[in-house]
Coordinates of C-alpha atoms and ligand atoms in Angstrom, one line a residue:
X1 CA -160.1 30.6 -138.1
X2 CA -163.9 30.5 -138.5
X3 CA -165.9 27.7 -136.9
X4 CA -167.1 26.6 -140.3
X5 CA -163.6 26.3 -141.7
X6 CA -162.5 24.4 -138.6
X7 CA -165.4 21.9 -139.1
X8 CA -164.6 21.5 -142.7
X9 CA -161.0 20.8 -141.9
X10 CA -161.9 18.2 -139.2
X11 CA -164.3 16.5 -141.6
X12 CA -161.7 16.3 -144.3
X13 CA -159.3 14.8 -141.7
X14 CA -161.8 12.3 -140.6
X15 CA -162.6 11.2 -144.1
X16 CA -158.9 10.7 -144.9
X17 CA -158.5 8.6 -141.8
X18 CA -161.5 6.4 -142.7
X19 CA -160.2 5.9 -146.2
X20 CA -156.8 4.7 -145.0
X21 CA -156.1 1.0 -145.7
X22 CA -155.4 -0.2 -142.2
X23 CA -152.7 -2.8 -142.0
X24 CA -150.0 -1.7 -144.5
X25 CA -150.2 1.9 -143.4
X26 CA -150.0 1.1 -139.8
X27 CA -146.7 -0.8 -140.3
X28 CA -145.4 1.9 -142.5
X29 CA -146.3 4.5 -139.9
X30 CA -144.4 2.6 -137.2
X31 CA -141.3 2.2 -139.5
X32 CA -141.1 5.9 -140.4
X33 CA -141.7 7.4 -137.0
X34 CA -139.1 9.9 -135.9
X35 CA -136.1 8.6 -134.0
X36 CA -136.1 8.8 -130.2
X37 CA -133.3 11.5 -129.9
X38 CA -131.0 9.2 -127.9
X39 CA -127.5 7.9 -128.5
X40 CA -126.2 11.0 -130.3
X41 CA -122.8 9.5 -129.7
X42 CA -122.2 5.7 -129.7
X43 CA -123.5 4.2 -126.4
X44 CA -120.9 3.1 -123.9
X45 CA -121.3 0.7 -121.0
X46 CA -121.0 -2.9 -119.9
X47 CA -122.9 -6.0 -120.8
X48 CA -122.9 -9.3 -118.9
X49 CA -122.9 -11.8 -121.8
X50 CA -119.3 -12.1 -123.0
X51 CA -118.0 -13.0 -119.5
X52 CA -120.9 -14.4 -117.5
X53 CA -123.3 -15.7 -120.2
X54 CA -126.2 -17.3 -118.2
X55 CA -124.4 -17.1 -114.9
X56 CA -125.4 -13.5 -114.3
X57 CA -127.1 -12.5 -111.1
X58 CA -127.8 -9.4 -109.1
X59 CA -124.6 -9.5 -107.1
X60 CA -122.6 -9.5 -110.3
X61 CA -124.5 -6.4 -111.5
X62 CA -124.0 -4.6 -108.2
X63 CA -120.3 -5.5 -108.0
X64 CA -119.8 -4.4 -111.6
X65 CA -121.6 -1.1 -111.0
X66 CA -119.4 -0.3 -108.0
X67 CA -116.3 -1.3 -110.0
X68 CA -117.3 0.9 -112.9
X69 CA -117.2 3.8 -110.5
X70 CA -114.0 2.8 -108.6
X71 CA -112.1 1.9 -111.8
X72 CA -112.8 5.3 -113.4
X73 CA -114.8 3.7 -116.2
X74 CA -117.9 5.7 -115.4
X75 CA -115.9 8.9 -115.4
X76 CA -114.3 7.9 -118.7
X77 CA -117.8 7.7 -120.3
X78 CA -119.2 4.2 -119.7
X79 CA -122.8 4.7 -118.8
X80 CA -125.1 1.7 -119.3
X81 CA -124.9 -1.4 -117.2
X82 CA -126.8 -4.0 -119.2
X83 CA -127.9 -7.5 -118.1
X84 CA -128.0 -9.8 -121.1
X85 CA -129.9 -13.0 -121.5
X86 CA -131.2 -15.3 -118.6
X87 CA -132.4 -12.7 -116.1
X88 CA -136.0 -13.7 -116.9
X89 CA -138.3 -15.9 -114.9
X90 CA -141.8 -17.0 -116.1
X91 CA -144.6 -14.6 -117.1
X92 CA -147.3 -14.2 -114.4
X93 CA -151.0 -15.0 -114.9
X94 CA -151.5 -11.6 -116.7
X95 CA -148.6 -12.1 -119.0
X96 CA -146.2 -9.8 -117.3
X97 CA -142.6 -10.8 -117.3
X98 CA -140.9 -11.6 -113.9
X99 CA -137.3 -11.9 -112.9
X100 CA -135.6 -15.2 -112.2
X101 CA -136.3 -15.5 -108.5
X102 CA -133.0 -17.4 -107.7
X103 CA -130.7 -15.1 -109.6
X104 CA -132.5 -11.8 -109.0
X105 CA -134.3 -12.2 -105.7
X106 CA -134.5 -8.4 -105.1
X107 CA -136.2 -7.9 -108.4
X108 CA -135.2 -5.7 -111.3
X109 CA -136.7 -2.5 -110.1
X110 CA -134.6 -2.4 -107.0
X111 CA -131.5 -3.4 -109.0
X112 CA -132.2 -0.5 -111.4
X113 CA -132.4 1.8 -108.4
X114 CA -129.0 0.5 -107.2
X115 CA -127.4 1.1 -110.6
X116 CA -128.9 4.6 -110.8
X117 CA -127.7 5.4 -107.3
X118 CA -124.1 4.9 -108.7
X119 CA -124.7 7.5 -111.3
X120 CA -125.1 4.9 -114.1
X121 CA -128.0 3.8 -116.4
X122 CA -129.5 0.4 -116.5
X123 CA -130.2 -1.9 -119.5
X124 CA -131.9 -5.2 -120.0
X125 CA -132.3 -7.8 -122.8
X126 CA -135.2 -9.4 -124.6
X127 CA -135.9 -11.0 -127.9
X128 CA -138.3 -10.5 -130.8
X129 CA -139.3 -14.2 -130.8
X130 CA -141.2 -16.4 -128.4
X131 CA -138.0 -17.4 -126.6
X132 CA -134.7 -15.7 -126.1
X133 CA -131.5 -17.3 -127.4
X134 CA -131.0 -18.7 -123.8
X135 CA -134.5 -20.2 -123.9
X136 CA -136.2 -17.7 -121.6
X137 CA -139.5 -16.0 -122.5
X138 CA -139.2 -13.6 -125.5
X139 CA -141.3 -10.5 -126.1
X140 CA -143.3 -11.7 -129.2
X141 CA -147.0 -10.9 -128.5
X142 CA -146.0 -9.0 -125.3
X143 CA -144.2 -6.0 -126.8
X144 CA -146.3 -3.2 -125.3
X145 CA -146.7 -5.0 -122.0
X146 CA -142.9 -5.6 -121.8
X147 CA -142.0 -2.0 -122.7
X148 CA -144.4 -0.7 -120.1
X149 CA -142.8 -3.1 -117.5
X150 CA -139.3 -1.9 -118.4
X151 CA -140.4 1.7 -118.1
X152 CA -141.9 1.1 -114.7
X153 CA -138.7 -0.7 -113.5
X154 CA -136.6 2.3 -114.6
X155 CA -134.9 0.7 -117.6
X156 CA -132.8 3.0 -119.8
X157 CA -131.6 0.6 -122.6
X158 CA -133.0 -2.5 -124.3
X159 CA -131.0 -5.0 -126.3
X160 CA -133.4 -6.9 -128.5
X161 CA -132.3 -10.3 -129.9
X162 CA -133.5 -12.4 -132.9
X163 CA -133.7 -16.0 -131.7
X164 CA -136.9 -18.1 -132.2
X165 CA -138.5 -15.6 -134.5
X166 CA -139.6 -18.2 -137.1
X167 CA -140.8 -16.3 -140.2
X168 CA -141.2 -12.9 -138.6
X169 CA -140.3 -10.0 -140.7
X170 CA -137.4 -8.2 -139.0
X171 CA -138.3 -4.7 -140.1
X172 CA -141.8 -5.1 -138.7
X173 CA -140.8 -6.9 -135.5
X174 CA -138.2 -4.2 -134.6
X175 CA -140.6 -1.4 -135.5
X176 CA -143.2 -2.8 -133.2
X177 CA -140.8 -2.8 -130.2
X178 CA -139.5 0.6 -131.1
X179 CA -143.0 1.9 -131.0
X180 CA -143.8 0.1 -127.8
X181 CA -140.7 1.7 -126.2
X182 CA -141.8 5.2 -127.4
X183 CA -145.3 4.6 -126.1
X184 CA -143.9 3.6 -122.7
X185 CA -143.1 7.3 -122.0
X186 CA -139.5 6.6 -120.9
X187 CA -136.4 7.4 -123.0
X188 CA -135.0 3.9 -123.7
X189 CA -132.0 3.3 -126.0
X190 CA -133.0 0.6 -128.5
X191 CA -130.1 -1.8 -129.3
X192 CA -131.1 -4.1 -132.2
X193 CA -129.4 -7.5 -132.2
X194 CA -130.4 -9.0 -135.5
X195 CA -126.9 -10.0 -136.5
X196 CA -127.1 -8.2 -139.8
X197 CA -129.2 -10.9 -141.4
X198 CA -131.9 -8.5 -142.9
X199 CA -129.4 -5.7 -143.4
X200 CA -130.8 -3.3 -140.8
X201 CA -128.4 -0.5 -141.8
X202 CA -130.6 -0.1 -144.9
X203 CA -133.9 0.4 -143.0
X204 CA -133.4 0.8 -139.2
X205 CA -132.2 4.4 -139.0
X206 CA -135.5 5.6 -137.5
X207 CA -136.1 2.3 -135.6
X208 CA -133.1 1.5 -133.5
X209 CA -130.2 3.5 -132.0
X210 CA -127.7 0.7 -133.0
X211 CA -127.8 -2.6 -134.8
X212 CA -125.5 -5.5 -134.7
X213 CA -123.9 -6.1 -138.1
X214 CA -122.5 -9.6 -137.6
X215 CA -122.9 -12.8 -135.6
X216 CA -121.3 -13.0 -132.1
X217 CA -117.8 -11.8 -131.4
X218 CA -115.3 -14.5 -130.5
X219 CA -112.4 -13.7 -128.1
X220 CA -109.6 -14.1 -130.7
X221 CA -107.7 -11.8 -133.0
X222 CA -108.1 -13.8 -136.2
X223 CA -108.9 -17.5 -135.4
X224 CA -112.4 -18.8 -136.0
X225 CA -114.3 -20.5 -133.3
X226 CA -114.3 -24.1 -134.7
X227 CA -117.5 -25.0 -132.8
X228 CA -119.8 -22.1 -133.9
X229 CA -120.0 -20.8 -137.4
X230 CA -121.8 -17.7 -136.2
X231 CA -118.9 -16.6 -134.0
X232 CA -116.3 -14.2 -135.4
X233 CA -112.8 -13.2 -134.4
X234 CA -112.0 -9.5 -134.4
X235 CA -110.6 -9.3 -137.9
X236 CA -113.7 -10.9 -139.4
X237 CA -116.0 -8.5 -137.6
X238 CA -113.8 -5.6 -138.8
X239 CA -114.1 -6.7 -142.4
X240 CA -117.8 -7.2 -142.2
X241 CA -118.5 -3.9 -140.4
X242 CA -116.1 -1.5 -142.2
X243 CA -117.9 -1.3 -145.5
X244 CA -121.1 -0.2 -143.7
X245 CA -119.5 3.1 -142.6
X246 CA -121.9 5.4 -144.7
X247 CA -124.9 4.1 -142.7
X248 CA -123.7 5.2 -139.2
X249 CA -124.4 8.6 -137.7
X250 CA -125.7 10.3 -134.5
X251 CA -128.6 8.2 -133.1
X252 CA -128.0 5.2 -135.3
X253 CA -124.8 3.2 -135.1
X254 CA -123.3 0.1 -136.6
X255 CA -122.7 -2.2 -133.6
X256 CA -119.6 -4.3 -134.0
X257 CA -120.6 -6.3 -130.9
X258 CA -119.5 -6.1 -127.3
X259 CA -115.8 -5.8 -126.4
X260 CA -113.7 -8.8 -125.4
X261 CA -110.9 -6.7 -123.9
X262 CA -109.8 -8.4 -120.7
X263 CA -111.4 -11.8 -121.3
X264 CA -108.1 -13.6 -121.8
X265 CA -108.2 -14.8 -125.5
X266 CA -105.9 -12.0 -126.9
X267 CA -102.7 -10.3 -126.0
X268 CA -102.7 -6.7 -124.7
X269 CA -101.4 -5.6 -128.1
X270 CA -104.4 -7.4 -129.8
X271 CA -106.8 -5.9 -127.3
X272 CA -105.4 -2.4 -128.0
X273 CA -106.0 -3.1 -131.7
X274 CA -109.5 -4.4 -131.0
X275 CA -110.4 -1.3 -128.9
X276 CA -108.9 1.1 -131.4
X277 CA -110.7 -0.4 -134.4
X278 CA -114.0 -0.2 -132.5
X279 CA -113.3 3.5 -131.8
X280 CA -112.4 4.1 -135.4
X281 CA -115.7 2.4 -136.5
X282 CA -117.7 4.6 -134.0
X283 CA -119.1 1.3 -132.6
X284 CA -120.8 1.3 -129.3
X285 CA -118.1 0.6 -126.6
X286 CA -119.8 -2.0 -124.4
X287 CA -117.2 -3.7 -122.2
X288 CA -117.8 -7.4 -121.8
X289 CA -115.2 -8.4 -119.1
X290 CA -115.3 -8.9 -115.4
X291 CA -114.9 -5.3 -114.4
X292 CA -114.7 -6.0 -110.6
X293 CA -111.6 -8.2 -111.1
X294 CA -109.8 -6.8 -114.1
X295 CA -106.1 -6.1 -114.1
X296 CA -104.4 -2.8 -114.7
X297 CA -103.5 -3.6 -118.4
X298 CA -107.2 -4.1 -119.1
X299 CA -108.3 -1.1 -117.2
X300 CA -105.8 1.2 -118.9
X301 CA -107.1 0.0 -122.4
X302 CA -110.7 0.5 -121.5
X303 CA -110.2 3.9 -120.0
X304 CA -107.9 5.4 -122.6
X305 CA -109.8 8.7 -122.9
X306 CA -108.0 9.8 -126.0
X307 CA -109.1 6.7 -127.9
X308 CA -112.6 7.0 -126.4
X309 CA -112.8 10.6 -127.6
X310 CA -112.3 9.3 -131.2
X311 CA -115.3 7.0 -130.8
X312 CA -117.4 9.6 -129.1
X313 CA -116.5 12.5 -131.5
X314 CA -119.8 14.5 -132.0
X315 CA -119.4 14.6 -135.7
X316 CA -120.5 11.0 -135.6
X317 CA -118.8 9.8 -138.8
X318 CA -117.7 6.2 -138.8
X319 CA -114.1 5.8 -139.9
X320 CA -113.0 3.6 -142.8
X321 CA -110.1 1.9 -144.3
X322 CA -108.3 4.3 -146.6
X323 CA -105.5 2.1 -147.8
X324 CA -104.4 -1.6 -147.6
X325 CA -101.4 -3.5 -148.8
X326 CA -100.8 -7.1 -147.7
X327 CA -101.2 -7.0 -143.9
X328 CA -100.8 -3.2 -143.6
X329 CA -103.8 -0.9 -143.3
X330 CA -104.4 2.8 -142.9
X331 CA -107.7 3.9 -141.5
X332 CA -109.1 7.5 -141.2
X333 CA -112.0 8.9 -139.2
X334 CA -113.0 12.6 -139.7
X335 CA -113.5 14.4 -136.4
X336 CA -115.3 17.6 -135.5
X337 CA -113.5 20.9 -136.2
X338 CA -111.6 19.5 -139.2
X339 CA -109.4 17.1 -137.2
X340 CA -109.0 13.4 -138.0
X341 CA -108.0 10.2 -136.3
X342 CA -105.6 8.0 -138.1
X343 CA -104.9 4.3 -137.4
X344 CA -102.0 2.3 -138.7
X345 CA -102.9 -1.4 -138.4
X346 CA -100.6 -4.4 -138.8
X347 CA -102.5 -7.7 -139.2
X348 CA -99.3 -9.6 -139.9
X349 CA -97.1 -11.9 -137.8
X350 CA -94.0 -9.6 -137.9
X351 CA -93.3 -5.9 -137.2
X352 CA -93.8 -3.7 -140.2
X353 CA -93.3 -0.1 -141.1
X354 CA -96.4 1.7 -142.3
X355 CA -96.3 5.2 -143.8
X356 CA -99.4 7.3 -144.2
X357 CA -99.3 10.3 -146.6
X358 CA -101.6 13.2 -147.0
X359 CA -103.0 11.7 -150.2
X360 CA -103.8 8.5 -148.5
X361 CA -105.5 10.3 -145.6
X362 CA -107.4 12.5 -148.0
X363 CA -106.4 15.7 -146.4
X364 CA -104.2 18.6 -147.5
X365 CA -102.9 22.0 -146.4
X366 CA -102.5 21.1 -142.8
X367 CA -98.8 21.8 -142.3
X368 CA -99.4 23.5 -139.0
X369 CA -101.5 20.6 -137.6
X370 CA -100.6 19.0 -134.3
X371 CA -100.0 15.2 -134.2
X372 CA -100.8 13.4 -131.1
X373 CA -100.1 9.7 -130.3
X374 CA -103.2 8.4 -128.6
X375 CA -101.6 5.3 -127.1
X376 CA -98.3 6.8 -126.0
X377 CA -100.1 9.9 -124.9
X378 CA -97.5 12.1 -126.4
X379 CA -97.4 15.0 -128.9
X380 CA -95.3 14.3 -132.0
X381 CA -94.8 17.8 -133.1
X382 CA -96.4 19.3 -136.3
X383 CA -97.7 17.4 -139.3
X384 CA -94.9 17.1 -142.0
X385 CA -97.0 15.7 -144.8
X386 CA -96.7 12.0 -143.8
X387 CA -96.4 9.8 -140.7
X388 CA -94.3 6.7 -140.6
X389 CA -94.2 4.2 -137.8
X390 CA -93.1 0.6 -137.2
X391 CA -96.1 -1.3 -135.9
X392 CA -95.9 -4.5 -133.9
X393 CA -97.6 -7.7 -135.1
X394 CA -101.4 -7.6 -134.6
X395 CA -100.9 -4.1 -133.3
X396 CA -101.9 -0.5 -134.1
X397 CA -100.5 3.0 -133.8
X398 CA -103.2 5.7 -133.5
X399 CA -103.0 9.4 -133.9
X400 CA -105.1 12.5 -133.8
X401 CA -104.2 15.1 -136.4
X402 CA -105.5 18.5 -135.6
X403 CA -107.1 20.9 -138.0
Ligands
GLA1 C1 -127.2 -14.0 -129.1 C2 -126.6 -12.6 -129.1 C3 -125.6 -12.4 -128.1 C4 -126.2 -12.8 -126.7 C5 -126.8 -14.1 -126.7 C6 -127.7 -14.4 -125.5 O1 -126.2 -14.9 -129.5 O2 -126.1 -12.3 -130.4 O3 -125.0 -11.1 -128.0 O4 -127.1 -11.8 -126.4 O5 -127.7 -14.3 -127.8 O6 -128.3 -15.6 -125.5

């Protein structure tokens, strides 16, 4: 290219830049930036909140990391160890965030090194407002400074909450932190925790890797938490999250909230249903129990690799409810290679027989397909055009039907 042509092009570019109306375009630019290329399957890990709330400390994080390795969870795919709220101390004189010196005396950087040394990744929590939900300092006004701090500490995942945000615009607030994380130079999964208030599934595809679609989970199958209207039992979350299936895909997932498996409020049957439904919905699988002290029943649910494979299927399509009659439901999730996962779900109080036919599943011509029971870990022979099972109350039966 001639020197003259180059100069003309540069001049044109400069004139365009000068003409740009600053504020609106800057926001728009942040919002439409390319995604970060992370979370091509739903993130898996552990988060401190459901079990420990504000009683988290560095020993809990170390014990959990060790237990994730010893229990086989890491090898089953759980990757991120995430400290939720209440790890923060005050900001220093320059505005940099510090760790709570009582709970995290060794500091976050050394804890991140510990977690990494166990072959795991490390996540942390902040909030788009002035204060977190637990009353610690939030990131509003400190977004770029905080993202830089996280990158320097070796953070791999940020959960970003929505308390104390006043009249902030969610779309803009999350775009600013997404940009700050990108500018930090470190790949950091961005987990948006805005509770679905501003419908992030409509606009956050290029902003976050996952977004909460509801208020907080409550450790119950179908009973509401009487004290908190924002807390939802499993069946409520399922009904709110299911219709959003078209909005999920590789790099951007509907987050049905952290798991309650093992926390004591549900039976093993209900926990199997909870875990299976999260896998069918391609939700992030973030365990929320005390991993270092869990029983075998809990461990075997969380490490069911056949169910995990449904969640983690690379096609990245969220499953949906294909049929419902009274308390019986049939769910389908398309899998890569033309296979599908099928869930028969009984919400009722007594056992019931559920029959799924080819028409209900939306598939045909698969007479040769293999049928695998993902909880019994048994092959059921070839597909015969329908599948019929008696499902226990609050329970599921889950199958993989081959191509
Ligand atoms: C909100 C979030 C929870 C948890 C708490 C922490 O309620 O939705 O998941 O992070 O804040 O205070």
